[in-house]
CSV table of C-alpha atoms in Angstrom, one decimal:
chain,number,residue,atom,x,y,z
E,924,GLU,CA,13.7,264.5,174.5
E,925,VAL,CA,13.7,264.7,178.3
E,926,GLN,CA,12.2,261.7,179.9
E,927,LEU,CA,11.7,260.7,183.5
E,928,VAL,CA,10.6,257.1,184.4
E,929,GLU,CA,9.7,256.2,187.9
E,930,SER,CA,9.6,252.6,189.2
E,931,GLY,CA,9.4,250.9,192.5
E,932,GLY,CA,6.0,251.8,193.6
E,933,GLY,CA,3.4,249.1,195.1
E,934,LEU,CA,1.7,247.9,198.2
E,935,VAL,CA,3.5,248.0,201.4
E,936,GLN,CA,2.6,247.6,205.0
E,937,PRO,CA,2.7,250.3,207.5
E,938,GLY,CA,6.1,250.7,209.1
E,939,ARG,CA,7.8,249.1,206.3
E,940,SER,CA,10.2,250.6,203.7
E,941,LEU,CA,10.2,251.2,199.9
E,942,ARG,CA,12.6,252.7,197.6
E,943,LEU,CA,11.5,254.5,194.3
E,944,SER,CA,13.9,255.1,191.4
E,945,CYS,CA,13.6,257.7,188.8
E,946,THR,CA,15.6,257.0,185.5
E,947,ALA,CA,16.3,260.2,183.5
E,948,SER,CA,17.3,260.6,179.8
E,949,GLY,CA,17.5,263.2,177.2
E,950,PHE,CA,19.6,265.8,179.4
E,951,THR,CA,22.9,266.1,181.4
E,952,PHE,CA,21.5,264.6,184.6
E,953,GLY,CA,24.3,265.7,186.7
E,954,ASP,CA,23.6,269.4,186.0
E,955,TYR,CA,20.3,269.5,187.5
E,956,ALA,CA,18.6,269.3,190.8
E,957,MET,CA,15.9,266.7,191.0
E,958,SER,CA,12.7,266.6,193.1
E,959,TRP,CA,9.8,264.4,194.2
E,960,VAL,CA,6.3,265.5,194.5
E,961,ARG,CA,3.5,263.4,195.5
E,962,GLN,CA,-0.4,263.5,195.1
E,963,ALA,CA,-2.7,261.4,197.4
E,964,PRO,CA,-5.7,259.9,195.7
E,965,GLY,CA,-8.3,262.7,194.8
E,966,LYS,CA,-6.0,265.4,196.5
E,967,GLY,CA,-3.7,268.1,195.4
E,968,LEU,CA,0.1,268.2,194.9
E,969,GLU,CA,2.7,268.0,197.8
E,970,TRP,CA,6.3,268.8,197.5
E,971,VAL,CA,8.2,265.9,199.1
E,972,GLY,CA,11.9,267.0,198.9
E,973,PHE,CA,14.8,267.6,196.4
E,974,ILE,CA,18.5,266.9,195.8
E,975,ARG,CA,20.8,269.5,194.5
E,976,SER,CA,23.4,268.8,191.9
E,977,LYS,CA,26.9,267.9,192.8
E,978,ALA,CA,28.0,271.4,191.7
E,979,TYR,CA,25.8,272.8,194.5
E,980,GLY,CA,26.9,270.4,197.0
E,981,GLY,CA,24.5,267.7,196.3
E,982,THR,CA,22.5,268.6,199.5
E,983,THR,CA,19.0,267.8,200.2
E,984,GLN,CA,15.8,269.4,201.6
E,985,TYR,CA,12.5,267.8,202.8
E,986,ALA,CA,9.1,268.7,203.6
E,987,ALA,CA,8.3,268.5,207.3
E,988,SER,CA,5.8,265.7,206.7
E,989,VAL,CA,8.6,263.4,205.6
E,990,LYS,CA,11.8,264.6,207.2
E,991,GLY,CA,13.6,262.0,209.1
E,992,ARG,CA,11.8,259.3,207.2
E,993,PHE,CA,12.4,259.9,203.5
E,994,THR,CA,16.0,260.3,201.9
E,995,ILE,CA,16.7,261.4,198.3
E,996,SER,CA,20.0,260.4,196.6
E,997,ARG,CA,21.3,260.5,193.2
E,998,ASP,CA,23.7,258.4,191.0
E,999,ASP,CA,24.8,260.7,188.4
E,1000,SER,CA,26.8,257.8,186.6
E,1001,LYS,CA,23.5,256.1,186.0
E,1002,SER,CA,21.2,259.2,185.8
E,1003,ILE,CA,19.0,257.8,188.5
E,1004,ALA,CA,17.4,259.7,191.5
E,1005,TYR,CA,16.1,257.7,194.5
E,1006,LEU,CA,13.5,258.3,197.0
E,1007,GLN,CA,14.0,255.9,200.1
E,1008,MET,CA,10.9,255.9,202.2
E,1009,ASN,CA,11.2,254.4,205.6
E,1010,SER,CA,8.6,254.1,208.5
E,1011,LEU,CA,5.7,254.4,206.0
E,1012,LYS,CA,2.3,255.6,207.1
E,1013,THR,CA,-1.1,255.2,205.6
E,1014,GLU,CA,-1.1,258.8,204.9
E,1015,ASP,CA,2.0,258.4,202.7
E,1016,THR,CA,-0.3,256.7,200.1
E,1017,ALA,CA,0.0,258.7,196.9
E,1018,VAL,CA,1.2,258.8,193.5
E,1019,TYR,CA,5.0,259.8,193.6
E,1020,TYR,CA,6.2,261.9,190.7
E,1021,CYS,CA,9.8,262.5,189.9
E,1022,THR,CA,10.6,266.0,188.6
E,1023,ARG,CA,13.5,267.8,187.2
E,1024,VAL,CA,14.2,271.3,188.8
E,1025,GLY,CA,14.9,273.7,185.9
E,1026,PRO,CA,15.0,275.2,183.6
E,1027,TYR,CA,18.6,276.6,183.5
E,1028,GLY,CA,20.8,273.9,185.1
E,1029,GLY,CA,21.9,276.3,187.7
E,1030,HIS,CA,21.4,278.1,191.0
E,1031,LEU,CA,18.3,280.0,189.6
E,1032,ASP,CA,16.4,276.7,189.0
E,1033,THR,CA,13.1,277.0,190.9
E,1034,THR,CA,10.5,275.3,188.8
E,1035,PHE,CA,9.6,271.7,188.0
E,1036,ASP,CA,9.9,271.7,184.4
E,1037,TYR,CA,9.7,268.1,183.4
E,1038,TRP,CA,7.7,265.4,185.2
E,1039,GLY,CA,7.7,261.6,185.2
E,1040,GLN,CA,4.4,259.6,184.8
E,1041,GLY,CA,4.2,258.8,188.4
E,1042,THR,CA,4.3,255.5,190.4
E,1043,LEU,CA,1.7,254.7,193.1
E,1044,VAL,CA,2.6,253.7,196.5
E,1045,THR,CA,-0.1,252.3,198.7
E,1046,VAL,CA,0.6,251.9,202.4
E,1047,SER,CA,-2.1,249.6,203.9
E,1048,SER,CA,-2.1,246.5,206.2
D,772,GLN,CA,4.7,275.8,205.5
D,773,SER,CA,1.0,276.2,204.7
D,774,ALA,CA,-0.4,275.5,201.2
D,775,LEU,CA,-0.9,278.5,199.0
D,776,THR,CA,-4.5,279.4,198.7
D,777,GLN,CA,-6.5,278.8,195.3
D,778,PRO,CA,-10.2,278.9,194.6
D,779,ALA,CA,-11.5,275.4,194.4
D,780,SER,CA,-13.2,276.0,191.1
D,781,VAL,CA,-13.6,278.4,188.3
D,782,SER,CA,-15.6,278.3,185.1
D,783,GLY,CA,-15.9,280.0,181.8
D,784,SER,CA,-17.3,279.7,178.3
D,785,PRO,CA,-15.3,279.0,175.2
D,786,GLY,CA,-13.7,282.2,174.0
D,787,GLN,CA,-13.8,283.9,177.4
D,788,SER,CA,-11.0,284.8,179.8
D,789,ILE,CA,-10.6,283.4,183.4
D,790,THR,CA,-8.3,284.3,186.1
D,791,ILE,CA,-7.0,281.9,188.9
D,792,SER,CA,-5.6,283.5,192.0
D,793,CYS,CA,-2.9,282.0,194.2
D,794,THR,CA,-2.3,283.8,197.7
D,795,GLY,CA,0.8,283.0,199.8
D,796,THR,CA,2.8,285.0,202.3
D,797,SER,CA,5.8,287.2,202.5
D,798,SER,CA,7.7,284.0,202.9
D,799,ASP,CA,6.9,282.6,199.6
D,800,VAL,CA,4.9,284.2,196.9
D,801,GLY,CA,5.6,287.7,198.1
D,802,ASP,CA,9.4,287.2,198.6
D,803,TYR,CA,10.4,285.6,195.3
D,804,ASN,CA,9.4,285.8,191.6
D,805,TYR,CA,9.6,282.2,191.6
D,806,VAL,CA,5.9,281.2,191.1
D,807,SER,CA,5.0,278.5,188.8
D,808,TRP,CA,1.7,277.1,187.3
D,809,TYR,CA,1.0,273.6,186.3
D,810,GLN,CA,-1.9,272.2,184.3
D,811,GLN,CA,-3.1,268.5,185.2
D,812,HIS,CA,-5.6,266.7,183.0
D,813,PRO,CA,-7.2,263.6,184.7
D,814,GLY,CA,-4.9,260.7,185.1
D,815,LYS,CA,-2.0,262.5,183.7
D,816,ALA,CA,1.2,264.1,185.1
D,817,PRO,CA,1.1,267.8,185.7
D,818,LYS,CA,2.6,270.0,183.1
D,819,LEU,CA,4.5,273.3,183.5
D,820,ILE,CA,2.8,276.2,181.8
D,821,ILE,CA,4.2,279.3,183.5
D,822,TYR,CA,7.4,279.8,185.6
D,823,ASP,CA,9.2,282.7,187.3
D,824,VAL,CA,5.8,284.4,187.5
D,825,SER,CA,5.3,285.1,183.9
D,826,LYS,CA,7.7,283.1,181.7
D,827,TRP,CA,6.4,280.4,179.2
D,828,PRO,CA,8.3,277.2,178.7
D,829,SER,CA,8.9,276.2,175.2
D,830,GLY,CA,5.8,275.0,173.4
D,831,VAL,CA,3.2,276.5,175.8
D,832,SER,CA,0.5,278.7,174.3
D,833,ASN,CA,0.6,282.4,175.1
D,834,ARG,CA,-3.1,282.3,175.9
D,835,PHE,CA,-1.7,281.4,179.4
D,836,SER,CA,-0.2,284.5,181.3
D,837,GLY,CA,1.0,285.0,184.7
D,838,SER,CA,1.4,288.0,187.1
D,839,LYS,CA,2.0,288.9,190.7
D,840,SER,CA,1.1,291.5,193.1
D,841,GLY,CA,2.3,291.4,196.6
D,842,ASN,CA,1.5,288.0,198.1
D,843,THR,CA,-0.9,287.0,195.3
D,844,ALA,CA,0.0,285.5,191.9
D,845,SER,CA,-2.6,285.1,189.2
D,846,LEU,CA,-2.9,282.8,186.1
D,847,THR,CA,-5.1,284.1,183.2
D,848,ILE,CA,-6.3,282.0,180.4
D,849,SER,CA,-7.4,283.9,177.5
D,850,GLY,CA,-9.6,282.5,174.5
D,851,LEU,CA,-10.7,279.6,176.6
D,852,GLN,CA,-10.9,276.3,174.8
D,853,ALA,CA,-12.5,273.0,175.7
D,854,GLU,CA,-9.0,271.4,176.1
D,855,ASP,CA,-8.2,273.9,178.8
D,856,GLU,CA,-10.6,272.0,181.2
D,857,ALA,CA,-8.2,270.6,183.8
D,858,ASP,CA,-6.8,271.1,187.3
D,859,TYR,CA,-4.4,274.0,187.8
D,860,TYR,CA,-1.9,274.2,190.6
D,861,CYS,CA,0.4,277.1,191.5
D,862,SER,CA,3.7,276.6,193.4
D,863,SER,CA,6.2,278.9,195.0
D,864,TYR,CA,9.8,278.6,196.2
D,865,THR,CA,10.1,279.7,199.8
D,866,SER,CA,12.5,281.4,202.2
D,867,SER,CA,13.1,277.9,203.8
D,868,ASN,CA,14.6,276.6,200.5
D,869,THR,CA,11.5,274.4,200.0
D,870,TRP,CA,8.5,274.6,197.8
D,871,VAL,CA,4.9,274.9,198.5
D,872,PHE,CA,2.0,274.1,196.3
D,873,GLY,CA,-1.6,275.7,196.1
D,874,GLY,CA,-4.5,273.3,196.8
D,875,GLY,CA,-5.6,273.3,193.0
D,876,THR,CA,-8.3,274.8,191.0
D,877,GLU,CA,-10.6,272.9,188.8
D,878,LEU,CA,-11.4,274.7,185.7
D,879,THR,CA,-14.7,273.9,183.8
D,880,VAL,CA,-15.2,275.0,180.3
D,881,LEU,CA,-19.0,275.4,179.9
């Protein structure tokens, strides 16, 4: 069974940093791209960014709203994806979901087929 | 990248069919057959119900179906049930190698 478990959320002041982790199980983590999606309170879903598998260079892409502030990385040996968030703003307050980009485990993967339960990040002074 | 356009709300009675539209541009919905739909119940994580415009993930009911014409994708739910009441989001892969979501549609089962 595929499972994604996020951790690391909490209350942080504007301008500070926070790192989220996503621990995966139930599939060959290294074969898949991983992505982060967020949802501000009472709002819709917003794609944050993703990291390709090592087979496709392990490169990253980000939404314009977080580019230059957020960094996604992965540790395939531990089956963990990370979201490093720097220079946080109040508008970054949201539930952050970790997702697997699937469903094939290859270059045709373009959907978020499994989601974690989310972790809440609150940016406030 | 602007969000895809969805109606804010739709409603239907049990047993009826409803359709939710998702309008994008030639750089996303119109350029790829990579539209997905997600169902989200209150307080829960989203769940994939349709991918690649019209494919079903394992375990998803075939009462959910997807289609696309030009820059607009659609999700149809047939035989509406009380448990279908939820928020629905479309998403599309884009020509910039990114993804974009729709604003979400609240479905009410009357």
